[in-house]
């Protein structure tokens, strides 16, 4: 038995040649007892490895590799939750004191808080000369810090160059009385990635492979090797030592618990009591003459579920941020699935009345789905930074940071970097990159080479095309999310490492939104929207010159003149409906009320268009085609849109009522729909969806159009709640254009970047 304890994935940017998921799945197929993902001073890949480990039924060990200032290479792994927090904090210290993309860690940092960590020292070759004495002192200090929690990692490869390291490790073991353990310095899951490993190494060094020469790995052995190979290289005791260390590690990322700030609740009240108090205040404000019975029932249902799921602090945190913005007269509006919530409406986080528009709270929070809510709030784009700095000031940088976005290789960047690494002519590489379209396949690239007078079937070009395909989707570096904030009750760096962003006065965590979602953590999106700036400036101008008191709340609802203007396609400058496609659609759809605007926003999207749903909807709306439903279940889903699916929620519901999906399968479809452009995975649902609809009496054409629409939503589609939030801004900006054109255009022009 063997456990790999030193493994580098491609999240050690431009060092590893395999995704974390590939490493985990390969370790499982080889029968390893465990695998540690130990990327260099980062936890950016561990959540993806964690998800893959659960799917592959293999134990994942969480750790990180550090190259200390004293030229020592150390791997720290987490046997328990406290050790994991210590490693995250150490990464944060190293990253925060250095420029973006770099880190600095010294032995003195290890003395502060690594009391629970296990350490594997990778000694390398023996040191001679003047540096030998300093190396001895550093080594002794390492032993003093970790004691019985320190092992020497022996990494052996059949290339003849490991002999010196082998002897040095045994000498250090005797000198400091340290146990030895086998480890592999793994950089790829399979040896067929060795060419790609050379490429990413050359890219990192900013040299061609030819010039990098001896700086590259001298063998193809940095992969997950089968036990039969390892047993010929290592003594049995060193292999079993790896399993012993793995057995000491009982930590799982599933143990992570995330707590939102608690100081927002006044003394003497619980979080649920305070949330109810704020909600009731909002009820009186929204319905001054008393709320309808069904509204009260909806609010009670929501508050009960929020309490059961323990999301009160999340709502209170978002409420506090929105209240700050309003106190500074910064226009803001929640959107997305949060617009399904009556509680969010009462807290003035959102402005869409979910009762009037009959949205589903379960789209926002569902006990069955067991997925955290996600509230997106748009702020004026020129003043969003005030909100961000308020969050930093209120909670401190040790408790608030922005989620990361993983910048990955796309075709153009892959062509440029791989071409340079292989030493291809730079002008040719640049020409290829510029002439490429994102949808071009390998065949199109071969044609581009022929056009340039290069034989596309030569060995070097064939290798180039293969490597470009292999590196697509590989992470290049971390950037900051457009606005997803993580705010914690305690130090955030004990949950996830924090590092400097490229932008001044910004810090980011090392996980992206997918990682956050996989662990069930909560974030709030602080987003920027230019139309809010434009609307505020227009209203300010009107109030200044007219001595009036116009506000969004006082703009008349359902104004006939506003709709009449939109019906003619006069929508230049109006939010969301000024594109050529929207201008063309307006006279055909002829919006007469607010819900028509909701449909207008959603229908000119890849989902409905690719699903060929636009023309059937218009024909039914104009009385040119009869509105029919296969059964009452389908009518309950598609009744408001005349039997034609327009919104994401409708497609998901159709999978259940028309194709026989279970709620769990429908949720898997929803997740795949959101991620298929990046990860694929929709194809496995096609047969079940189409066959399920055929079995229930739907025709093949309708079933196939539904699936095409699902793929279109993967490009860019709107849920109904999101479309409703944007439709409000469509109406406000259209009203200003119709009734206050001078102020409207001044606000618009003065809000341009």
XYZ file of C-alpha atoms in Angstrom:
753
model
C 0.000 0.000 0.000
C 1.100 3.554 -0.691
C -0.129 7.123 -0.212
C 1.282 9.943 -2.338
C 2.122 12.837 -0.019
C 3.799 15.313 -2.398
C 1.696 16.108 -5.424
C 1.695 19.249 -7.580
C -1.328 19.994 -9.784
C -1.779 22.658 -12.440
C -2.940 25.004 -9.658
C 0.747 25.463 -8.860
C 0.469 27.702 -11.871
C 2.617 26.527 -14.807
C 4.292 23.834 -12.699
C 1.893 20.902 -12.779
C 0.636 19.236 -15.956
C -2.581 17.667 -14.632
C -5.829 18.886 -13.153
C -6.417 18.015 -9.466
C -9.346 15.829 -10.526
C -7.115 13.838 -12.892
C -4.556 13.210 -10.168
C -7.187 12.060 -7.689
C -8.936 9.728 -10.132
C -5.640 8.221 -11.296
C -4.533 7.615 -7.695
C -7.816 5.832 -7.044
C -7.444 3.668 -10.159
C -3.906 2.689 -9.067
C -5.206 1.556 -5.693
C -3.432 4.218 -3.614
C -4.705 4.420 -0.056
C -4.661 8.248 -0.205
C -3.341 11.205 -2.162
C -2.245 14.624 -0.923
C -2.639 17.704 -3.114
C 0.226 19.954 -2.016
C 0.340 22.845 -4.467
C 2.945 25.517 -3.837
C 1.716 28.035 -1.262
C -1.889 27.698 -2.378
C -5.167 25.902 -1.709
C -6.621 26.905 -5.080
C -7.046 23.337 -6.327
C -8.046 21.438 -3.197
C -11.827 21.871 -3.452
C -11.859 20.405 -6.954
C -9.709 17.542 -5.653
C -12.079 17.129 -2.696
C -15.113 16.767 -4.958
C -13.260 14.268 -7.172
C -12.056 12.283 -4.135
C -15.618 11.835 -2.891
C -16.685 10.675 -6.344
C -13.710 8.275 -6.608
C -13.915 7.031 -3.013
C -10.305 7.795 -2.145
C -8.951 9.664 0.855
C -7.753 13.194 0.111
C -5.065 14.783 2.258
C -4.868 18.569 2.192
C -1.508 20.297 2.300
C 0.854 22.749 0.653
C 4.456 22.952 -0.493
C 6.710 25.826 0.609
C 10.161 26.868 -0.537
C 11.534 28.719 2.465
C 13.811 31.746 2.345
C 16.484 29.469 3.827
C 16.372 27.332 0.635
C 14.577 24.456 2.329
C 11.710 22.650 0.587
C 8.929 21.711 2.970
C 5.543 20.041 2.556
C 2.976 20.718 5.292
C -0.104 18.520 5.572
C -3.174 18.804 7.775
C -4.076 15.927 10.113
C -6.962 17.926 11.633
C -9.059 21.085 11.290
C -6.708 23.222 13.380
C -3.714 22.223 11.272
C -5.633 23.087 8.112
C -6.346 26.564 9.508
C -2.672 26.977 10.398
C -1.574 26.118 6.851
C -4.140 28.530 5.369
C -2.920 31.266 7.696
C 0.723 30.574 6.788
C -0.115 30.823 3.084
C -1.898 34.116 3.791
C 1.143 35.502 5.626
C 3.476 34.521 2.789
C 1.232 35.862 0.038
C 0.203 39.129 1.722
C 3.809 40.246 2.289
C 4.810 39.689 -1.344
C 3.757 40.960 -4.759
C 0.843 39.255 -6.514
C 1.797 35.770 -7.689
C 4.712 35.519 -5.258
C 5.235 34.609 -1.603
C 7.868 34.742 1.121
C 8.046 32.283 4.015
C 10.921 31.811 6.450
C 11.580 29.304 9.210
C 10.648 31.918 11.804
C 7.110 31.957 10.343
C 6.828 28.241 11.079
C 7.463 28.834 14.767
C 4.346 30.976 15.175
C 1.499 28.621 14.300
C 2.255 25.180 12.879
C 1.835 23.259 16.123
C -0.697 20.836 14.626
C 0.861 20.384 11.182
C 2.756 17.370 9.925
C 5.846 18.228 7.883
C 7.823 16.444 5.188
C 11.230 17.935 4.478
C 12.468 17.297 0.921
C 16.244 17.652 1.353
C 17.545 17.492 -2.234
C 21.299 17.230 -2.753
C 23.964 17.761 -0.094
C 25.183 21.322 0.550
C 28.916 22.023 0.591
C 31.170 24.989 1.180
C 30.282 28.111 3.152
C 26.539 27.443 3.036
C 26.874 24.086 4.814
C 26.957 25.571 8.335
C 23.906 27.780 7.735
C 22.085 24.839 6.193
C 22.840 22.765 9.305
C 21.431 25.500 11.578
C 18.272 25.785 9.489
C 17.858 22.015 9.457
C 18.259 21.793 13.223
C 15.714 24.570 13.698
C 13.277 22.653 11.521
C 13.748 19.616 13.750
C 13.265 21.743 16.877
C 10.003 23.218 15.562
C 8.320 20.010 14.412
C 9.968 17.307 16.521
C 8.176 13.985 16.001
C 5.902 15.609 13.394
C 8.768 15.868 10.873
C 9.759 13.311 8.237
C 12.391 13.319 5.520
C 10.858 12.787 2.102
C 12.855 10.497 -0.161
C 12.129 10.982 -3.863
C 13.765 8.365 -6.085
C 13.737 8.147 -9.884
C 15.503 5.607 -12.132
C 17.674 8.186 -13.862
C 20.905 7.823 -11.927
C 20.603 11.366 -10.553
C 18.754 10.371 -7.387
C 21.755 8.628 -5.825
C 23.174 11.836 -4.324
C 19.787 12.815 -2.867
C 19.329 9.265 -1.585
C 22.626 9.286 0.331
C 22.075 12.820 1.639
C 18.628 11.927 2.963
C 19.969 8.895 4.832
C 22.793 10.981 6.315
C 20.332 13.633 7.515
C 18.085 10.905 8.913
C 20.929 9.609 11.063
C 22.207 13.082 11.954
C 18.854 14.451 13.175
C 17.173 11.163 14.068
C 14.402 11.724 11.534
C 12.219 8.997 9.985
C 12.172 8.611 6.196
C 9.089 8.372 3.999
C 8.661 7.715 0.285
C 7.209 10.526 -1.828
C 7.020 11.112 -5.549
C 7.292 14.839 -6.345
C 4.351 14.213 -8.678
C 3.655 16.806 -11.374
C 1.347 14.840 -13.681
C -1.100 11.982 -13.412
C 0.281 10.007 -16.367
C 3.613 9.953 -18.236
C 1.901 10.975 -21.485
C 1.740 14.497 -20.013
C 5.548 14.811 -19.970
C 5.652 16.923 -23.154
C 3.017 19.233 -21.682
C 5.041 19.390 -18.454
C 8.031 20.618 -20.460
C 5.823 23.206 -22.165
C 4.323 24.678 -18.984
C 7.799 24.726 -17.399
C 9.212 26.607 -20.384
C 6.293 29.051 -20.327
C 6.941 29.691 -16.629
C 10.635 30.338 -17.320
C 9.734 32.512 -20.337
C 12.047 30.508 -22.558
C 11.685 27.989 -25.328
C 12.107 24.331 -24.423
C 15.369 24.274 -26.370
C 16.848 27.176 -24.399
C 15.487 25.920 -21.066
C 17.473 22.713 -21.545
C 18.722 21.356 -18.233
C 16.327 23.520 -16.251
C 13.568 21.118 -17.297
C 12.976 17.789 -15.576
C 15.526 15.221 -16.708
C 13.082 12.304 -16.799
C 9.429 11.341 -17.380
C 9.010 9.942 -13.872
C 7.150 12.805 -12.166
C 3.858 10.938 -12.438
C 1.696 8.716 -10.260
C 3.594 5.451 -10.515
C 2.059 2.011 -9.911
C 2.970 0.214 -6.709
C 4.892 -2.417 -8.672
C 7.275 0.299 -9.882
C 7.560 1.999 -6.491
C 8.343 -1.272 -4.708
C 11.431 -1.696 -6.899
C 12.735 1.774 -5.995
C 11.899 2.167 -2.289
C 12.379 -0.025 0.774
C 9.035 -1.442 1.945
C 9.299 0.471 5.225
C 9.357 3.834 3.442
C 6.257 2.960 1.424
C 4.363 1.824 4.520
C 5.463 5.036 6.285
C 3.428 6.996 3.718
C 0.323 5.013 4.688
C 1.061 5.605 8.386
C 1.192 9.380 7.803
C -2.008 9.200 5.745
C -3.704 7.369 8.629
C -2.796 10.272 10.926
C -4.695 12.658 8.635
C -8.401 12.656 9.469
C -9.289 16.133 8.220
C -11.829 16.648 5.437
C -12.985 19.876 3.821
C -16.506 18.767 4.749
C -15.631 19.836 8.314
C -15.431 23.498 7.345
C -18.152 25.590 8.921
C -18.722 29.150 7.843
C -20.154 31.764 10.182
C -21.365 35.195 9.118
C -20.708 38.271 11.287
C -22.714 38.273 14.508
C -22.201 41.891 15.601
C -25.063 43.086 13.414
C -27.662 41.848 15.927
C -28.600 44.311 18.722
C -28.127 43.125 22.332
C -31.058 41.183 23.717
C -32.238 39.855 20.359
C -31.486 36.639 18.543
C -30.647 36.739 14.845
C -34.067 35.325 13.918
C -35.847 37.850 16.164
C -33.955 40.751 14.616
C -34.567 39.516 11.074
C -38.281 39.223 11.832
C -38.291 42.730 13.332
C -36.729 44.197 10.191
C -39.043 42.177 7.956
C -42.167 43.336 9.818
C -40.992 46.936 9.496
C -40.636 46.356 5.764
C -44.107 44.790 5.568
C -45.644 47.937 7.036
C -43.668 50.053 4.581
C -44.487 47.958 1.505
C -48.177 47.426 2.409
C -49.172 50.422 4.593
C -52.845 49.432 4.503
C -52.083 45.889 5.600
C -50.617 42.962 3.721
C -52.883 40.412 1.985
C -53.380 37.049 3.687
C -51.356 35.160 1.101
C -48.468 37.629 1.544
C -48.409 36.939 5.287
C -48.380 33.186 4.610
C -45.487 33.591 2.188
C -43.438 35.688 4.627
C -43.996 33.207 7.461
C -42.964 30.338 5.211
C -39.767 32.127 4.186
C -38.786 33.178 7.712
C -39.364 29.644 8.959
C -37.130 28.135 6.276
C -34.440 30.802 6.754
C -34.379 29.973 10.468
C -34.280 26.234 9.823
C -31.368 26.631 7.378
C -29.623 29.114 9.743
C -29.250 31.816 7.090
C -30.351 34.755 9.284
C -26.883 36.318 9.569
C -26.457 36.152 5.802
C -29.643 38.168 5.231
C -28.661 40.622 7.967
C -25.214 41.115 6.433
C -26.661 41.902 3.007
C -29.285 44.165 4.600
C -26.540 46.129 6.373
C -24.608 46.638 3.126
C -27.723 47.794 1.265
C -28.670 50.150 4.105
C -25.203 51.710 3.991
C -25.585 52.329 0.256
C -29.013 53.894 0.719
C -27.702 56.091 3.551
C -25.108 57.433 1.110
C -27.755 57.858 -1.618
C -26.143 55.172 -3.756
C -28.745 53.516 -5.959
C -28.768 49.743 -5.610
C -30.999 46.814 -6.428
C -30.831 43.085 -5.758
C -31.365 40.731 -8.661
C -31.132 37.085 -9.624
C -32.841 34.398 -7.582
C -33.050 36.747 -4.560
C -35.881 38.530 -6.381
C -37.992 35.434 -5.649
C -37.975 36.315 -1.953
C -40.681 38.290 -0.137
C -38.273 38.761 2.790
C -35.680 40.349 0.467
C -38.450 42.597 -0.868
C -39.426 43.651 2.663
C -35.774 44.316 3.549
C -35.523 46.537 0.431
C -32.747 44.343 -0.940
C -34.854 43.726 -4.056
C -37.580 45.781 -5.727
C -39.575 43.110 -7.572
C -42.787 42.280 -5.729
C -42.600 38.452 -5.790
C -46.293 38.202 -4.912
C -47.447 40.245 -7.910
C -45.182 38.435 -10.312
C -45.708 35.021 -8.681
C -42.082 33.914 -8.496
C -40.858 30.857 -6.628
C -39.001 31.253 -3.316
C -37.706 27.688 -3.778
C -35.639 28.971 -6.709
C -33.767 31.030 -4.085
C -33.715 28.726 -1.050
C -34.742 25.090 -1.035
C -34.316 22.560 1.754
C -34.359 19.735 -0.772
C -31.640 21.350 -2.884
C -29.448 22.021 0.182
C -27.653 24.846 -1.593
C -26.806 28.198 -0.001
C -28.633 31.308 -1.237
C -26.786 33.712 -3.480
C -27.794 37.379 -3.361
C -26.533 39.628 -6.155
C -26.815 43.365 -5.550
C -26.101 45.942 -8.261
C -24.720 49.345 -7.226
C -23.956 52.485 -9.210
C -20.776 51.652 -11.088
C -19.076 54.933 -10.163
C -19.725 54.440 -6.442
C -19.407 50.690 -5.909
C -15.897 51.180 -4.538
C -17.410 53.133 -1.619
C -19.447 50.051 -0.746
C -16.432 47.749 -1.057
C -14.299 49.951 1.182
C -17.183 50.118 3.695
C -17.111 46.322 3.900
C -13.339 46.288 4.392
C -13.553 49.029 7.027
C -16.427 47.437 8.943
C -15.093 43.891 9.032
C -11.374 44.324 8.451
C -9.284 42.677 5.791
C -8.823 39.676 8.060
C -12.568 38.976 7.806
C -13.551 40.127 4.303
C -12.178 39.334 0.855
C -13.340 38.905 -2.726
C -13.693 35.474 -4.311
C -11.197 34.525 -6.989
C -11.719 33.921 -10.667
C -9.444 31.346 -12.252
C -8.036 32.704 -15.507
C -7.576 29.711 -17.803
C -5.992 29.040 -21.162
C -8.230 29.802 -24.116
C -7.376 29.129 -27.749
C -5.566 32.399 -28.511
C -3.434 32.408 -25.334
C -2.737 28.676 -25.726
C -1.506 29.146 -29.302
C 0.783 32.016 -28.324
C 2.331 30.392 -25.252
C 2.702 26.875 -26.669
C 4.085 28.264 -29.925
C 6.742 30.267 -28.069
C 7.630 27.268 -25.892
C 8.144 25.074 -28.969
C 10.259 27.745 -30.636
C 7.911 28.356 -33.567
C 8.258 31.534 -35.597
C 6.698 34.302 -33.492
C 5.150 36.075 -36.484
C 3.476 32.827 -37.538
C 2.214 32.216 -34.004
C 0.850 35.762 -33.762
C -0.867 35.421 -37.151
C -2.494 32.152 -36.086
C -3.734 33.599 -32.805
C -5.224 36.671 -34.480
C -6.941 34.705 -37.241
C -8.489 32.162 -34.878
C -12.131 32.175 -33.863
C -13.096 30.691 -30.497
C -15.137 27.922 -32.120
C -12.366 26.772 -34.490
C -11.349 23.129 -34.136
C -8.057 21.374 -34.898
C -8.972 21.110 -38.595
C -9.369 24.889 -38.891
C -5.950 25.377 -37.292
C -4.408 22.988 -39.807
C -5.986 25.022 -42.596
C -4.459 28.210 -41.160
C -1.004 26.580 -41.321
C -1.557 25.619 -44.950
C -2.604 29.188 -45.746
C 0.684 30.346 -44.201
C 2.682 27.893 -46.345
C 3.502 25.516 -43.484
C 2.941 21.759 -43.708
C 0.278 21.070 -41.044
C 1.155 17.364 -40.993
C 4.787 17.799 -39.998
C 5.812 16.302 -36.649
C 6.371 19.662 -34.920
C 3.026 21.094 -36.067
C 1.216 17.901 -35.073
C 2.803 18.149 -31.621
C 1.901 21.840 -31.427
C -1.766 21.150 -32.191
C -1.879 18.316 -29.654
C -0.318 20.452 -26.922
C -2.615 23.403 -27.638
C -5.588 21.088 -27.176
C -4.116 19.656 -23.972
C -3.450 23.010 -22.299
C -6.899 24.481 -22.995
C -8.690 25.035 -19.699
C -5.467 24.918 -17.666
C -5.340 27.630 -14.985
C -2.906 30.476 -15.656
C -3.395 32.613 -12.558
C -5.976 33.878 -10.097
C -7.857 37.097 -10.695
C -10.613 38.731 -8.679
C -14.270 37.897 -9.123
C -16.449 40.747 -10.377
C -17.771 41.275 -6.868
C -18.357 38.077 -4.903
C -17.533 38.868 -1.265
C -16.830 36.365 1.481
C -17.316 37.894 4.943
C -16.658 35.828 8.064
C -17.275 36.067 11.784
C -13.699 35.054 12.625
C -10.391 35.325 10.750
C -11.052 34.402 7.140
C -7.515 33.085 6.683
C -8.332 30.140 8.981
C -10.967 29.059 6.461
C -9.217 29.793 3.154
C -5.948 31.549 2.258
C -6.127 35.240 1.363
C -3.747 36.952 -1.044
C -3.220 40.325 -2.680
C -5.163 41.150 -5.822
C -3.597 43.044 -8.705
C -5.817 46.044 -7.906
C -4.672 48.284 -5.077
C -6.496 47.884 -1.746
C -8.066 44.570 -2.762
C -7.557 41.090 -1.366
C -8.927 37.827 -2.725
C -9.397 34.343 -1.361
C -7.875 31.423 -3.279
C -11.229 29.817 -4.169
C -13.572 30.661 -7.012
C -17.364 30.666 -6.994
C -17.529 26.981 -7.957
C -15.343 26.059 -4.979
C -17.484 28.182 -2.676
C -20.622 26.516 -3.997
C -19.145 23.014 -3.669
C -18.482 23.587 0.036
C -21.848 25.243 0.654
C -20.308 28.561 1.696
C -22.133 31.882 1.398
C -21.111 34.902 -0.636
C -22.743 38.187 -1.522
C -22.101 39.715 -4.933
C -21.327 43.441 -4.853
C -21.763 44.274 -8.532
C -21.580 47.435 -10.635
C -24.270 48.554 -13.067
C -23.903 51.663 -15.195
C -27.630 52.249 -15.720
C -28.067 52.868 -11.983
C -25.517 55.680 -12.207
C -27.290 57.081 -15.245
C -30.730 56.960 -13.590
C -29.479 58.620 -10.403
C -27.808 61.451 -12.327
C -30.960 61.984 -14.391
C -33.171 62.129 -11.295
C -30.719 64.443 -9.490
C -30.765 66.790 -12.476
C -34.571 66.812 -12.638
C -34.873 67.526 -8.917
C -32.221 70.255 -9.057
C -33.721 72.203 -11.963
C -37.375 71.569 -11.144
C -37.094 71.772 -7.343
C -39.035 68.512 -7.351
C -38.695 65.348 -5.294
C -38.733 62.638 -7.953
C -37.542 59.171 -6.940
C -37.812 55.679 -8.359
C -40.673 55.019 -5.956
C -42.618 58.018 -7.267
C -42.269 57.150 -10.964
C -45.791 56.121 -12.074
C -46.236 52.407 -12.734
C -47.626 51.016 -15.990
C -47.485 54.337 -17.856
C -49.227 53.891 -21.275
C -47.041 56.492 -23.012
C -43.887 54.661 -21.957
C -45.161 51.375 -23.388
C -46.338 53.113 -26.574
C -42.812 54.466 -27.107
C -41.288 51.018 -26.611
C -43.797 49.420 -28.999
C -42.367 51.542 -31.811
C -38.825 50.331 -31.104
C -37.721 53.754 -29.837
C -35.356 52.350 -27.223
C -31.880 53.747 -27.911
C -30.267 54.279 -24.508
C -32.884 52.228 -22.653
C -31.356 49.536 -20.461
C -31.261 46.011 -21.964
C -33.491 46.764 -24.972
C -31.298 48.973 -27.170
C -29.540 46.258 -29.185
C -30.561 45.775 -32.811
C -32.186 42.461 -31.912
C -34.213 44.030 -29.089
C -35.209 47.054 -31.181
C -36.441 44.626 -33.829
C -38.317 42.550 -31.242
C -40.171 45.413 -29.504
C -42.629 46.227 -32.353
C -43.327 42.509 -32.770
C -43.887 41.741 -29.089
C -45.576 45.115 -28.365
C -45.160 45.181 -24.560
C -48.282 46.465 -22.794
C -47.421 45.799 -19.149
C -44.564 45.014 -16.816
C -44.624 41.235 -17.335
C -44.301 41.805 -21.071
C -41.031 43.609 -20.317
C -39.886 40.604 -18.280
C -40.449 38.419 -21.337
C -38.830 41.000 -23.635
C -35.651 40.939 -21.528
C -35.484 37.130 -21.480
C -36.599 36.160 -24.974
C -33.745 37.728 -26.957
C -31.194 35.323 -25.459
C -29.368 32.265 -26.817
C -31.628 29.877 -24.869
C -34.996 30.730 -26.453
C -33.376 31.550 -29.812
C -31.442 28.269 -30.111
C -34.507 26.398 -28.924
C -36.528 28.035 -31.730
C -39.041 29.330 -29.181
C -39.217 32.977 -30.267
C -41.418 32.717 -33.379
C -43.924 30.261 -31.845
C -44.337 32.595 -28.862
C -44.935 35.649 -31.079
C -47.441 33.752 -33.225
C -49.395 32.653 -30.170
C -49.241 36.134 -28.668
C -50.604 37.662 -31.872
C -53.347 35.042 -32.243
C -51.758 33.442 -35.319
C -51.279 30.086 -33.605
C -53.493 28.248 -31.147
C -52.224 27.981 -27.553
C -52.135 24.300 -26.615
C -50.757 22.268 -23.711
C -50.009 18.554 -23.621
C -51.591 18.278 -20.175
C -52.445 20.303 -17.073
C -48.988 19.712 -15.572
C -47.340 21.360 -18.564
C -49.928 24.155 -18.472
C -49.007 24.894 -14.851
C -45.413 25.459 -15.982
C -45.980 27.300 -19.267
C -49.324 29.037 -18.749
C -47.939 32.576 -18.385
C -45.795 32.239 -21.511
C -48.507 30.763 -23.753
C -47.164 27.221 -23.728
C -43.650 28.254 -24.806
C -40.695 27.913 -22.366
C -38.851 31.226 -22.071
C -37.118 31.048 -18.680
C -34.581 28.671 -17.145
C -36.964 27.671 -14.352
C -39.556 26.557 -16.878
C -37.116 24.260 -18.646
C -36.079 22.658 -15.356
C -39.714 22.178 -14.319
C -40.492 20.657 -17.724
C -37.766 18.085 -17.158
C -39.750 16.952 -14.108
C -43.358 17.151 -15.318
C -42.805 16.306 -18.996
C -39.747 14.006 -18.977
C -40.003 12.251 -15.623
C -36.859 13.658 -14.011
C -36.675 13.395 -10.236
C -36.086 16.713 -8.394
C -32.504 15.585 -7.760
C -31.932 14.837 -11.451
C -33.485 18.173 -12.392
C -31.065 19.945 -10.063
C -28.137 18.085 -11.656
C -29.432 19.273 -15.030
C -29.581 22.854 -13.726
C -25.968 22.684 -12.538
C -24.786 21.140 -15.791
C -26.717 23.767 -17.753
C -24.863 26.543 -15.943
C -21.413 25.021 -16.444
C -21.536 23.096 -19.707
C -19.685 25.701 -21.769
C -16.717 25.321 -19.426
C -16.988 21.695 -18.393
C -19.399 19.934 -20.746
C -21.616 17.257 -19.228
C -24.990 18.112 -20.764
C -24.929 15.294 -23.316
C -25.649 12.616 -20.709
C -29.053 14.249 -20.072
C -30.117 14.395 -23.730
C -31.281 10.801 -24.147
C -33.171 10.755 -20.849
C -34.863 14.090 -21.560
C -35.912 13.292 -25.127
C -37.011 9.713 -24.394
C -38.833 10.797 -21.253
C -40.820 13.392 -23.185
C -41.622 10.951 -25.990
C -42.878 8.378 -23.481
C -45.238 10.995 -22.045
C -46.804 11.907 -25.368
C -44.721 14.906 -26.470
C -43.514 15.024 -30.062
C -39.859 14.590 -31.017
C -39.519 18.107 -32.465
C -40.633 19.723 -29.191
C -38.316 17.489 -27.139
C -35.285 18.260 -29.296
C -36.050 21.994 -29.268
C -36.186 21.902 -25.464
C -32.728 20.326 -25.358
C -31.331 22.899 -27.794
C -32.786 25.581 -25.546
C -31.055 24.027 -22.548
C -27.734 24.287 -24.396
C -28.549 27.890 -25.257
C -29.078 28.701 -21.600
C -25.533 27.470 -21.067
C -24.422 30.374 -23.285
C -26.511 33.030 -21.594
C -30.046 32.681 -20.341
C -32.141 34.431 -17.730
C -34.132 32.987 -14.876
C -37.484 34.731 -14.506
C -36.515 36.521 -11.290
C -33.396 37.967 -12.914
C -35.372 39.136 -15.942
C -37.925 40.753 -13.617
C -35.221 42.734 -11.790
C -33.797 43.991 -15.063
C -37.283 44.723 -16.422
C -37.741 47.249 -13.609
C -34.678 49.133 -14.826
C -35.956 48.870 -18.404
C -39.167 50.557 -17.291
C -37.476 53.281 -15.205
C -35.023 54.211 -17.963
C -37.779 54.089 -20.622
C -40.023 56.332 -18.506
C -37.206 58.878 -18.154
C -36.547 58.759 -21.905
C -40.237 59.332 -22.678
C -41.037 62.007 -20.083
C -37.661 63.630 -19.280
C -35.541 63.122 -22.415
C -33.055 65.943 -21.718
C -32.226 64.678 -18.227
C -32.228 61.084 -19.495
C -29.616 61.728 -22.175
C -27.496 63.935 -19.898
C -27.453 61.198 -17.271
C -26.602 58.602 -19.892
C -23.752 60.587 -21.442
C -22.315 61.620 -18.074
C -22.203 57.972 -16.966
C -20.081 56.659 -19.814
C -16.691 55.166 -18.834
